[in-house]
Short mmCIF file of N, CA, C and O in Angstrom, two decimals:
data_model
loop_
_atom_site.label_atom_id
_atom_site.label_comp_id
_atom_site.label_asym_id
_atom_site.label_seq_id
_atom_site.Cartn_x
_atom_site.Cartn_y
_atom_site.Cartn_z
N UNK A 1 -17.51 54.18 9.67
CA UNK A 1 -17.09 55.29 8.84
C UNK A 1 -16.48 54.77 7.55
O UNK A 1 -15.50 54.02 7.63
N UNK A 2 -16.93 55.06 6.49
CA UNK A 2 -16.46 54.89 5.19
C UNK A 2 -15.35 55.62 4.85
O UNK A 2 -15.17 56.65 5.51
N UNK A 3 -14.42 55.29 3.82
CA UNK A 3 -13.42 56.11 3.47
C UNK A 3 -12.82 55.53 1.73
O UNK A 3 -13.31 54.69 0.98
N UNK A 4 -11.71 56.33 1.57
CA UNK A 4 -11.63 56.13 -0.09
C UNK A 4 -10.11 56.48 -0.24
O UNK A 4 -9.72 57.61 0.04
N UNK A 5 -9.21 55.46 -0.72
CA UNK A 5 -8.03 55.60 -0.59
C UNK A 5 -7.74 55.76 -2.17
O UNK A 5 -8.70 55.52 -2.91
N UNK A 6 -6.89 56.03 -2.57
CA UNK A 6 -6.74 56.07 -4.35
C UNK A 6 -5.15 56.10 -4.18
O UNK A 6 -4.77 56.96 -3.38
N UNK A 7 -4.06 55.27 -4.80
CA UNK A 7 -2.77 55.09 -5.10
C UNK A 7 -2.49 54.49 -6.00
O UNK A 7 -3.22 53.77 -6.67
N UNK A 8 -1.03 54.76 -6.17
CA UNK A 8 -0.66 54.90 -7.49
C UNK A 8 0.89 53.53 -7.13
O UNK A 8 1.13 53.18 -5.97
N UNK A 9 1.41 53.17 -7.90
CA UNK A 9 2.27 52.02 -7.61
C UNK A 9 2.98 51.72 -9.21
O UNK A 9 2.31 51.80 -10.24
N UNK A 10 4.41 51.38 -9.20
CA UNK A 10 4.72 50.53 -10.41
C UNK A 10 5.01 49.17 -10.55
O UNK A 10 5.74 48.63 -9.72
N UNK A 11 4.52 48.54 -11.50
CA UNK A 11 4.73 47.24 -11.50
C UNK A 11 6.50 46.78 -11.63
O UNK A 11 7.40 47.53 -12.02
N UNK A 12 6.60 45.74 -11.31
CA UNK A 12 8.17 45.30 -11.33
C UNK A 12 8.70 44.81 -12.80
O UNK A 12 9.75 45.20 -13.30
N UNK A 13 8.00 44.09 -13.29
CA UNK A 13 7.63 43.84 -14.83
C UNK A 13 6.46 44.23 -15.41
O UNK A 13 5.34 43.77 -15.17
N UNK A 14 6.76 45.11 -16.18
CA UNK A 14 5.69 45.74 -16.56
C UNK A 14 4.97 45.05 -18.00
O UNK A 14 4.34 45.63 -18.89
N UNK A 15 5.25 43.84 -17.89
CA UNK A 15 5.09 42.93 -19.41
C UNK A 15 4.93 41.69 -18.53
O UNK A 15 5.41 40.65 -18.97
N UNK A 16 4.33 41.66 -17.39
CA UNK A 16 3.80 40.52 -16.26
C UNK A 16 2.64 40.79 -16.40
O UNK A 16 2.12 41.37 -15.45
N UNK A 17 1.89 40.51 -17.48
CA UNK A 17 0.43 40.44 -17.02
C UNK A 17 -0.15 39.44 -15.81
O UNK A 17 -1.28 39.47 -15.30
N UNK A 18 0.88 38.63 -15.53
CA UNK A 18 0.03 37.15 -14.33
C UNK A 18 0.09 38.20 -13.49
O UNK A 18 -0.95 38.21 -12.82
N UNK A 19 0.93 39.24 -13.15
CA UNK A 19 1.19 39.82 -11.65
C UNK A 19 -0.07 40.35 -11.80
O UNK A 19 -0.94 40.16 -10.95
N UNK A 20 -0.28 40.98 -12.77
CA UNK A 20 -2.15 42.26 -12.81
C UNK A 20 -3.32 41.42 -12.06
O UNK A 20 -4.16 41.71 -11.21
N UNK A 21 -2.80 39.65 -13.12
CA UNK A 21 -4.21 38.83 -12.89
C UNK A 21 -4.04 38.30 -11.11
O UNK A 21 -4.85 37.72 -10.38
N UNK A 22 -2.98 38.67 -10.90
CA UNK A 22 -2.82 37.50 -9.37
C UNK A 22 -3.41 38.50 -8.12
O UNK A 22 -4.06 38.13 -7.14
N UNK A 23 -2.78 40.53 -8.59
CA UNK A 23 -3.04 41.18 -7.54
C UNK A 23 -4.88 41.20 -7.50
O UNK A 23 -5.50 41.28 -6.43
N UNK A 24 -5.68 41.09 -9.09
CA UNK A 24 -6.55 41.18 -9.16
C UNK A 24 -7.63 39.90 -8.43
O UNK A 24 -8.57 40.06 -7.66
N UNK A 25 -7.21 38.93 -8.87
CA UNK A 25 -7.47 37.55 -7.70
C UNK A 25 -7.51 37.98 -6.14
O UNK A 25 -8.44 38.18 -5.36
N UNK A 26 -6.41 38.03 -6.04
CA UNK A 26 -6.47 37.94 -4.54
C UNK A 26 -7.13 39.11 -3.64
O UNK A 26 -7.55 39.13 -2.48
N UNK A 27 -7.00 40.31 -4.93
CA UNK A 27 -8.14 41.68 -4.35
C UNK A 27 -9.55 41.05 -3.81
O UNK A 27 -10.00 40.88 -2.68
N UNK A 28 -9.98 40.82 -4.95
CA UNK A 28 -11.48 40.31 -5.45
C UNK A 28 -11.83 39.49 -3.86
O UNK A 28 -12.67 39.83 -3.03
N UNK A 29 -10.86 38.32 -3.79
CA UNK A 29 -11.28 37.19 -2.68
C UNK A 29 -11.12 38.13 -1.38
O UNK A 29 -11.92 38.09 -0.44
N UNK A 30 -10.20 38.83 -1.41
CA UNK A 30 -9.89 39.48 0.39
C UNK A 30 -11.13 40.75 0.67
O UNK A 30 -11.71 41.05 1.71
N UNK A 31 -11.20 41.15 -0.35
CA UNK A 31 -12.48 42.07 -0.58
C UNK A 31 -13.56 41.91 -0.05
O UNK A 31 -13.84 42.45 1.03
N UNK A 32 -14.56 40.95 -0.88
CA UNK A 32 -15.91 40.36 -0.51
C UNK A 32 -15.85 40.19 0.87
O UNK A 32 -16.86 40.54 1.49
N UNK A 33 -14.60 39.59 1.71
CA UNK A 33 -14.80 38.82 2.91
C UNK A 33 -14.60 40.41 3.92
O UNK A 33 -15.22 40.36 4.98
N UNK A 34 -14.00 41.41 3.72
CA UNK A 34 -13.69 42.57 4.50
C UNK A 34 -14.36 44.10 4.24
O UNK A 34 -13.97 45.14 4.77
N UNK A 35 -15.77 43.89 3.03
CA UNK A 35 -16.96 44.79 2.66
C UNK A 35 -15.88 46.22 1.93
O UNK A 35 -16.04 47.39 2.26
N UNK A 36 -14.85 45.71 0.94
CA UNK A 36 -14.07 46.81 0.51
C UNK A 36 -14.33 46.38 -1.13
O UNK A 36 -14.03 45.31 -1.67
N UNK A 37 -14.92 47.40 -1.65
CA UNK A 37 -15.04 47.22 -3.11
C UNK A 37 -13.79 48.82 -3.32
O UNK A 37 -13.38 49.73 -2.59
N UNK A 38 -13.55 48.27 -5.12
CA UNK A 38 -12.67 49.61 -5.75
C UNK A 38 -12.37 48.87 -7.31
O UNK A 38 -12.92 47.88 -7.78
N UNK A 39 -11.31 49.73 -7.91
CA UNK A 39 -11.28 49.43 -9.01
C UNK A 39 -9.66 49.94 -8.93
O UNK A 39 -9.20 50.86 -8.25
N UNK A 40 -8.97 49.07 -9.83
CA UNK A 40 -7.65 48.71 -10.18
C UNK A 40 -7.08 49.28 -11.97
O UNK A 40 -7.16 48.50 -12.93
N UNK A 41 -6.84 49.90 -12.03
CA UNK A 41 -6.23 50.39 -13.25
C UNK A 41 -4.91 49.96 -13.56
O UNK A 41 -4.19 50.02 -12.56
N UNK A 42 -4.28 49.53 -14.63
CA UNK A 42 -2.99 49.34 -14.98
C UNK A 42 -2.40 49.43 -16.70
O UNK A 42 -2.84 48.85 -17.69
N UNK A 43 -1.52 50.16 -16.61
CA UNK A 43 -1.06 50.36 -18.07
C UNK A 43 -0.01 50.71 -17.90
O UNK A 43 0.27 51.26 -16.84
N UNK A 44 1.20 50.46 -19.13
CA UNK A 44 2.07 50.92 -19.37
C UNK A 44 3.34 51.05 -17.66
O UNK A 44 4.01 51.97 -17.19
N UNK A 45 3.13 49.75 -17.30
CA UNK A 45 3.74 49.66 -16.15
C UNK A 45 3.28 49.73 -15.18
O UNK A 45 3.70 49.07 -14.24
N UNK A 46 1.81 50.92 -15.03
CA UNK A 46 1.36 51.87 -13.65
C UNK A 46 0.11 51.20 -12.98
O UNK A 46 -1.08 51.25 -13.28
N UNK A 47 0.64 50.71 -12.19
CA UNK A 47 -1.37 50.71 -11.10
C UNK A 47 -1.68 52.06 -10.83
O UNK A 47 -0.88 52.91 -10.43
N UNK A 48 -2.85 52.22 -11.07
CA UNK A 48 -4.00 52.97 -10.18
C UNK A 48 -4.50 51.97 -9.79
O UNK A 48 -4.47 50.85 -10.29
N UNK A 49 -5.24 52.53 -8.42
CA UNK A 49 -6.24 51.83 -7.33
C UNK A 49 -6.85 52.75 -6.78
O UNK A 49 -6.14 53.57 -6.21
N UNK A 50 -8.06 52.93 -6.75
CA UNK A 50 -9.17 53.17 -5.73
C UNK A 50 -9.52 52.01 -4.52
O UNK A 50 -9.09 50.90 -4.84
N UNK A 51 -9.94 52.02 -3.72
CA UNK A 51 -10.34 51.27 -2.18
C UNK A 51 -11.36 52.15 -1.41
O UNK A 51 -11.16 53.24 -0.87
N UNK A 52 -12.15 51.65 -1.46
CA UNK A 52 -13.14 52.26 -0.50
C UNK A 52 -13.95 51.12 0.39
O UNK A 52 -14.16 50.00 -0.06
N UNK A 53 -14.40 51.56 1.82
CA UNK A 53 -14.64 50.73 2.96
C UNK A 53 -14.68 51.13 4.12
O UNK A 53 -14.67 52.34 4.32
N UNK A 54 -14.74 50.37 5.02
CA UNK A 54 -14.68 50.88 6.44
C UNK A 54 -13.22 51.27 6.68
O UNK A 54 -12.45 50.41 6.25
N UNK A 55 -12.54 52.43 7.30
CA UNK A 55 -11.82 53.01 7.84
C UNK A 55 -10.62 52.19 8.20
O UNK A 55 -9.53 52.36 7.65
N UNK A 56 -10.80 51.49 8.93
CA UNK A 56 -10.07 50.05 9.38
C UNK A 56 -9.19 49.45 8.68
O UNK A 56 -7.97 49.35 8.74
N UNK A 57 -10.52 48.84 7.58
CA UNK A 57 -10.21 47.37 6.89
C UNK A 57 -9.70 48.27 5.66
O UNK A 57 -9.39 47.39 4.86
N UNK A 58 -9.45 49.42 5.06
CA UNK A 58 -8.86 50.23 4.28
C UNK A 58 -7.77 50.77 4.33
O UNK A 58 -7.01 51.06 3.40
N UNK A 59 -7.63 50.97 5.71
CA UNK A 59 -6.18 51.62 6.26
C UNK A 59 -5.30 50.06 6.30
O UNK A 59 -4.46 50.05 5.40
N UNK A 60 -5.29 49.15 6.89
CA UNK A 60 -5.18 47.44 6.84
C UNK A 60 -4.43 47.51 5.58
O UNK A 60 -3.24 47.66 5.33
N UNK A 61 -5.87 47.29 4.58
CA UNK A 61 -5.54 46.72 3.50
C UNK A 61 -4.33 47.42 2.56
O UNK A 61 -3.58 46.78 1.83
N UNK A 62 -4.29 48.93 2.76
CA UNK A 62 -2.97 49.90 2.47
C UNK A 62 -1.62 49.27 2.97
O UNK A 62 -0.79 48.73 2.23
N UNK A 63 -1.52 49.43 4.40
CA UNK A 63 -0.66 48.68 4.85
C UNK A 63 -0.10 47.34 4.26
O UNK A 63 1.10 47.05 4.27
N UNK A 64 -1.04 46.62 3.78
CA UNK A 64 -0.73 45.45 2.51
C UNK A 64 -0.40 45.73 1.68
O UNK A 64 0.81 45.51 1.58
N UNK A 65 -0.88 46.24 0.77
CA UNK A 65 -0.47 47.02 -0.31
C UNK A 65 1.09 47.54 -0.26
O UNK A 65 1.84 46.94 -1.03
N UNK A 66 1.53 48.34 0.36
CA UNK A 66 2.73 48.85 0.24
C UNK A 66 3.88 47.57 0.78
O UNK A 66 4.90 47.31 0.14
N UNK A 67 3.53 46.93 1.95
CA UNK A 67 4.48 46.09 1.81
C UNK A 67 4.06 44.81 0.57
O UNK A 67 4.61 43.81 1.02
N UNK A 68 3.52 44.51 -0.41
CA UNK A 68 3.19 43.82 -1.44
C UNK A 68 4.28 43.64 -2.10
O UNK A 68 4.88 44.67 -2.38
N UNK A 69 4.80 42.53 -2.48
CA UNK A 69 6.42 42.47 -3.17
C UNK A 69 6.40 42.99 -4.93
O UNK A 69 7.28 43.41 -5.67
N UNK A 70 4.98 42.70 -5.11
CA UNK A 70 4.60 42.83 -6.90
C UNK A 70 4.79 44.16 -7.60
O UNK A 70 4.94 44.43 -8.80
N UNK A 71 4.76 44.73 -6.79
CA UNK A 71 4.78 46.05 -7.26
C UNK A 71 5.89 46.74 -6.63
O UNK A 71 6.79 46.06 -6.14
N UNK A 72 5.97 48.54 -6.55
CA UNK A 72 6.96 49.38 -5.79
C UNK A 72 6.42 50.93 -6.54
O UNK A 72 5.58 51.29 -7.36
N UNK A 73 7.67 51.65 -5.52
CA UNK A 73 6.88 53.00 -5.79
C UNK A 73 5.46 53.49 -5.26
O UNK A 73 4.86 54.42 -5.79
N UNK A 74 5.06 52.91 -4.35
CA UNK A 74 3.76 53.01 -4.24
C UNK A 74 3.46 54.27 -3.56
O UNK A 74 4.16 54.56 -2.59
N UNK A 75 2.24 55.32 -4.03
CA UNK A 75 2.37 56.68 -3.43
C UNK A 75 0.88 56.73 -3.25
O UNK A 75 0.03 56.35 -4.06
N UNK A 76 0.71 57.25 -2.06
CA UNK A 76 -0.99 57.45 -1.73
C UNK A 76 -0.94 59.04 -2.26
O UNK A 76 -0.14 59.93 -1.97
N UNK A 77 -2.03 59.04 -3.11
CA UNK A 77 -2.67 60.46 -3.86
C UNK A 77 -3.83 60.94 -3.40
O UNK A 77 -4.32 61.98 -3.84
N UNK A 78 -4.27 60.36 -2.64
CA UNK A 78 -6.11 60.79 -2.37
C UNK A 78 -6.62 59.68 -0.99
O UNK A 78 -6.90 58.50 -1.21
N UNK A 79 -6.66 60.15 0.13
CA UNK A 79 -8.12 59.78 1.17
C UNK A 79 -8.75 60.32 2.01
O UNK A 79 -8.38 60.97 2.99
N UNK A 80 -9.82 60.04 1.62
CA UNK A 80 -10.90 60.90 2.00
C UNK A 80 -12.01 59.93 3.11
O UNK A 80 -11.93 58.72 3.36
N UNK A 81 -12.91 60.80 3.58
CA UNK A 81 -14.39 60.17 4.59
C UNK A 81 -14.94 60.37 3.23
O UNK A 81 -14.61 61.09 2.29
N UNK A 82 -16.18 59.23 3.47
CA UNK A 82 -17.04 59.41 2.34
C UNK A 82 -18.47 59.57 3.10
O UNK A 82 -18.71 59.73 4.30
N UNK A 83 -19.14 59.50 2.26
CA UNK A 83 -20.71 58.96 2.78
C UNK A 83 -21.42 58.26 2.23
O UNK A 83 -22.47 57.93 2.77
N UNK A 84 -21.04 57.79 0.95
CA UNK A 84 -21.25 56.73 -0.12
C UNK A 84 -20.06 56.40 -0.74
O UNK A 84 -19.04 57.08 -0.72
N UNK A 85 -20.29 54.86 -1.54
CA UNK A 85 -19.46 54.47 -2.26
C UNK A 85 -19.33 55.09 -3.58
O UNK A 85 -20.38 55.40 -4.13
N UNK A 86 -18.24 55.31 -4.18
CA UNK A 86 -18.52 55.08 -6.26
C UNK A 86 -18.21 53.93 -6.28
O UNK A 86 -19.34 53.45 -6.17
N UNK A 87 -17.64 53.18 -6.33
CA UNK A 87 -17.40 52.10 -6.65
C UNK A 87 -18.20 50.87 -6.11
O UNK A 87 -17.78 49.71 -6.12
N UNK A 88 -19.09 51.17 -5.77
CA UNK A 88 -19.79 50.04 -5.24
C UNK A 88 -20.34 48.75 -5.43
O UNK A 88 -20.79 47.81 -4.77
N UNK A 89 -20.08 49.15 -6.76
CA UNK A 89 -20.60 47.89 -7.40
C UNK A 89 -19.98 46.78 -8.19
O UNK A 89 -20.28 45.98 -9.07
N UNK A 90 -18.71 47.20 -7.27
CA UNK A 90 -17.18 46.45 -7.86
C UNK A 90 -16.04 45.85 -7.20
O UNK A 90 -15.02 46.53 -7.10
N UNK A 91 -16.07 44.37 -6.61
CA UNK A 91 -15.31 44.56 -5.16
C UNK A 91 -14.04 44.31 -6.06
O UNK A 91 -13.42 43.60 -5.27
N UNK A 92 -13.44 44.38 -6.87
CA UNK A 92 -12.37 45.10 -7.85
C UNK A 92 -12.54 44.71 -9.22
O UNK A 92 -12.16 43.64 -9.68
N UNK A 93 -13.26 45.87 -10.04
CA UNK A 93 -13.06 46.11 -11.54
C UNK A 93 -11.71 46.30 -12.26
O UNK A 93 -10.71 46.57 -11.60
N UNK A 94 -11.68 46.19 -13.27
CA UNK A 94 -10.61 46.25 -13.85
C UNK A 94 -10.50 47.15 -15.43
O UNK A 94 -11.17 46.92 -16.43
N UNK A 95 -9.24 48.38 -15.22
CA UNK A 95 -9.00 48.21 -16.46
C UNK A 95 -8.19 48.67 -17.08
O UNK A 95 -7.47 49.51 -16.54
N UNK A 96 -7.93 48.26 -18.68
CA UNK A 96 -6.49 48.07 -19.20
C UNK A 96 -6.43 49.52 -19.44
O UNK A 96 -7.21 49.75 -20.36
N UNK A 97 -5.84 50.65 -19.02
CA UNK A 97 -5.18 51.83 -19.49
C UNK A 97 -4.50 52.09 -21.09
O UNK A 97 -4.41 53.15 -21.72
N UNK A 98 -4.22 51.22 -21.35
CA UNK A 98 -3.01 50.85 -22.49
C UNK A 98 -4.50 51.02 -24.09
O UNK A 98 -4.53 51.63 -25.16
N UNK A 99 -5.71 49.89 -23.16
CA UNK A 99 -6.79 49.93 -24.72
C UNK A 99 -7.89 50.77 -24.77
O UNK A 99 -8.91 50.56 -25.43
N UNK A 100 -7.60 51.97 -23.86
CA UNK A 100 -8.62 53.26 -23.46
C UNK A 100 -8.35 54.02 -24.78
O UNK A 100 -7.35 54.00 -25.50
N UNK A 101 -9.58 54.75 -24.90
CA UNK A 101 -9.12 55.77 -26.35
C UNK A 101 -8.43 56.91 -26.00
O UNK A 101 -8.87 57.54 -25.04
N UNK A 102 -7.32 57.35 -26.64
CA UNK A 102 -6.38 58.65 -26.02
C UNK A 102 -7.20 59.21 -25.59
O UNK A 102 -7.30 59.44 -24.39
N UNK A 103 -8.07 59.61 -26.54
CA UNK A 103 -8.80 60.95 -25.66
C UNK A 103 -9.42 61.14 -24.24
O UNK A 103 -9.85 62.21 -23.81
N UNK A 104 -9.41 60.14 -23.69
CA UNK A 104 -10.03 60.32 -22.22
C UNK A 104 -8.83 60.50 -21.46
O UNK A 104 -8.82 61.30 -20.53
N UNK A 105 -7.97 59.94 -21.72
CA UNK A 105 -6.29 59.99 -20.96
C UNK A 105 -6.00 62.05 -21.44
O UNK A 105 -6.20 63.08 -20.79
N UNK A 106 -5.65 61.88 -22.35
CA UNK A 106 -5.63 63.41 -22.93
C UNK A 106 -6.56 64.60 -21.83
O UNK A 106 -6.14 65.58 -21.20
N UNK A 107 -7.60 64.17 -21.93
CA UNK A 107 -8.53 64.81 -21.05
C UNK A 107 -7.99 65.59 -19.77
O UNK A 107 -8.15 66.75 -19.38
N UNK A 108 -7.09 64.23 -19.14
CA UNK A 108 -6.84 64.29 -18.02
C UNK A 108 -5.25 64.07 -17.87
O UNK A 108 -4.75 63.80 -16.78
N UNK A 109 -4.51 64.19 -19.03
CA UNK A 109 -3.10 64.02 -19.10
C UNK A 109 -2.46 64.80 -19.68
O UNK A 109 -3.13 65.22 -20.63
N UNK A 110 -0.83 65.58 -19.61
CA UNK A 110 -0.65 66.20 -20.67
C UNK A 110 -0.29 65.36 -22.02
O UNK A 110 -0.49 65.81 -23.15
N UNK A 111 0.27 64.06 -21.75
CA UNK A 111 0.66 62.98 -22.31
C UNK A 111 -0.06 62.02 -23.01
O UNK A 111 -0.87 61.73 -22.13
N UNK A 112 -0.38 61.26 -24.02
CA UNK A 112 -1.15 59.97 -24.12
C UNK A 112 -1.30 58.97 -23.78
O UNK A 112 -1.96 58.11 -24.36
N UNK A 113 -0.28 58.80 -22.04
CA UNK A 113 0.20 58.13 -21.40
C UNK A 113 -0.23 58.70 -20.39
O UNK A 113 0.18 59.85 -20.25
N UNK A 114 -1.24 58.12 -19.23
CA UNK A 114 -1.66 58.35 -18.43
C UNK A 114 -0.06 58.27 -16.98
O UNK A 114 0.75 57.35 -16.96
N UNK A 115 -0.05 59.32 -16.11
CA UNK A 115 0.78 59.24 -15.11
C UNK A 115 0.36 59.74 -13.38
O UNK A 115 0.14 60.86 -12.92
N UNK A 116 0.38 58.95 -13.00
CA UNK A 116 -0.42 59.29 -12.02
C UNK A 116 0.40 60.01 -10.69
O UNK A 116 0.09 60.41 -9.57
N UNK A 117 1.31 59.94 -11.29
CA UNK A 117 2.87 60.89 -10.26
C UNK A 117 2.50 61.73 -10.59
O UNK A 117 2.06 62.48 -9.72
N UNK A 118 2.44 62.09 -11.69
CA UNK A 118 2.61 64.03 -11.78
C UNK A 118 1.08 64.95 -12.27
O UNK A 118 0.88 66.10 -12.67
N UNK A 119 0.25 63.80 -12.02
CA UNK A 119 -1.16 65.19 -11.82
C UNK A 119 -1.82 64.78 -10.15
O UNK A 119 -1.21 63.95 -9.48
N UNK A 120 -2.80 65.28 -9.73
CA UNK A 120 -2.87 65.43 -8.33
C UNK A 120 -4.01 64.33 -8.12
O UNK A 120 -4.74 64.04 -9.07
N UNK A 121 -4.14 63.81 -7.07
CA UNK A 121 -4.91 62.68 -6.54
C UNK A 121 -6.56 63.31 -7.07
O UNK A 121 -7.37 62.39 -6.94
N UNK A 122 -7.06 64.26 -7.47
CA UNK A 122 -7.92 64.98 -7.45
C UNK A 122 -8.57 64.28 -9.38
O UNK A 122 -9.50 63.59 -9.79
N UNK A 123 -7.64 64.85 -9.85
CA UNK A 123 -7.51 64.28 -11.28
C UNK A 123 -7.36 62.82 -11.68
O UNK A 123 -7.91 62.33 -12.66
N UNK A 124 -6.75 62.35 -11.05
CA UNK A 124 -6.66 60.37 -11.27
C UNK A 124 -8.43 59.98 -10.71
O UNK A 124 -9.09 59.05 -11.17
N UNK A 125 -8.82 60.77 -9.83
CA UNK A 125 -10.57 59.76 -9.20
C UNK A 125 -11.42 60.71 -9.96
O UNK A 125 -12.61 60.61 -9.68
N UNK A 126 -11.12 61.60 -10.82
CA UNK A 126 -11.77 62.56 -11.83
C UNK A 126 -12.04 60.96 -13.31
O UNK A 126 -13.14 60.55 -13.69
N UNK A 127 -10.91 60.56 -13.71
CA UNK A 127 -10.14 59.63 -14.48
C UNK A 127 -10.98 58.46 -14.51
O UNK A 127 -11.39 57.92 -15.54
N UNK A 128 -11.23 58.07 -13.26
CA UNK A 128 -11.67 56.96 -12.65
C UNK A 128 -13.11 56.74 -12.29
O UNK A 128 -13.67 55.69 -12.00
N UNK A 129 -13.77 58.34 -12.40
CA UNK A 129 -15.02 58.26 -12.09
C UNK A 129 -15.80 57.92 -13.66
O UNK A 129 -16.84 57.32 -13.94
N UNK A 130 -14.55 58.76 -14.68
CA UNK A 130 -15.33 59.04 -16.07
C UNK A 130 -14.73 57.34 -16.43
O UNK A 130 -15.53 56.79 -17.19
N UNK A 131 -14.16 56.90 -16.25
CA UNK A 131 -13.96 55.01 -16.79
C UNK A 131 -15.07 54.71 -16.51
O UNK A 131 -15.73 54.64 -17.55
N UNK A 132 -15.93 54.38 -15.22
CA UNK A 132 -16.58 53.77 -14.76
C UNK A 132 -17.96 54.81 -15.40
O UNK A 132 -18.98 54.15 -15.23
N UNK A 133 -18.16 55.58 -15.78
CA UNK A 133 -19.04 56.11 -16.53
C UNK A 133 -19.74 55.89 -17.97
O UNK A 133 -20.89 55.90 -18.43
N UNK A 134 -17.81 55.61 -18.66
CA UNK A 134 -17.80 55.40 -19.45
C UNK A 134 -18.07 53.71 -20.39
O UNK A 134 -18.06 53.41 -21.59
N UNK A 135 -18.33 52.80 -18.91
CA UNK A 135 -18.36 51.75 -18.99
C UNK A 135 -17.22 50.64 -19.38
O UNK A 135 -17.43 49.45 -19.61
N UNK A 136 -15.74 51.45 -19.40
CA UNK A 136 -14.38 51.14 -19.47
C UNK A 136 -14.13 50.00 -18.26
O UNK A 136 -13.07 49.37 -18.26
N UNK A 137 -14.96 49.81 -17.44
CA UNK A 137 -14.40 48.73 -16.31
C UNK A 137 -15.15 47.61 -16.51
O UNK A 137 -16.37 47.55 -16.66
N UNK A 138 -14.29 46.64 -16.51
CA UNK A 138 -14.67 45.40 -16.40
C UNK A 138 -14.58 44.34 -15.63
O UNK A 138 -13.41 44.27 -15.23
N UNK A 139 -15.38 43.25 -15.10
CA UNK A 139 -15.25 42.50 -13.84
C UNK A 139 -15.66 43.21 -12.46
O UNK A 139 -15.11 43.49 -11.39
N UNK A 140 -17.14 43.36 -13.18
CA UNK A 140 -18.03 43.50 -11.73
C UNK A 140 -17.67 42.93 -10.40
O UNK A 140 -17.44 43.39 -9.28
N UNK A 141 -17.73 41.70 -10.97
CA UNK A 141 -17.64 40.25 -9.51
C UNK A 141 -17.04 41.09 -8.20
O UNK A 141 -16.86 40.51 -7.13
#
């Protein structure tokens, strides 16, 4: 059974780019080996994450996630059964929130500052579907 987790988290230093590159490393490697692709968003302090995978190795990998020292705040917004992937073709893409053009944030924000606390898990994988549409993600691998 497939499934699709989407959360939201703040970074501890939000001017740590190594922390972005290290959670993004070690995604990428634990990924490939446990058939969980997604995509990682971060700006202005905030992860987004999508995760999608087997049931299991998703619920697992959450459980990691929240106890993860790099981050905090971490709030699950969205999981669902799926029957396909979106993200499939990404065992974690990446991308910078901060060098998106307002207007797609606007779209989906009241702010020019994307926040993923205060609109609904519904709207952040709305966000996330139009990045990856939009060709905003980077690092297939």
């Amino acid at each position: 059974m497939l499934v699709r987790l989407l959360y939201v988290s703040r970074a501890l230093d939000p001017s740590a780019n190594e922390e972005t590159d290290s959670i993004l490393d070690s995604s990428r490697q634990h990924n490939i080996a446990n058939g969980i692709t997604g995509i990682l968003c971060y700006g202005g302090g905030i992860y987004l994450q999508a995760i999608e995978g087997g049931r299991k190795q998703v619920n697992e990998l959450y459980g990691h996630i929240i106890r993860d020292t790099r981050h905090k705040d971490v709030v699950l917004l969205h999981y669902e059964e799926i029957t396909e992937r979106r993200f499939g073709g990404w065992t974690m893409g990446k991308v910078n929130l901060s060098k998106l053009n307002t207007s797609i944030v606007l779209k989906y924000s009241e702010q020019p500052e994307l926040d993923p606390y205060s609109v609904s898990g519904a709207v952040s994988l709305a966000l996330l579907e139009e990045l990856m549409l939009t060709a905003s993600i980077i690092g297939r691998a």
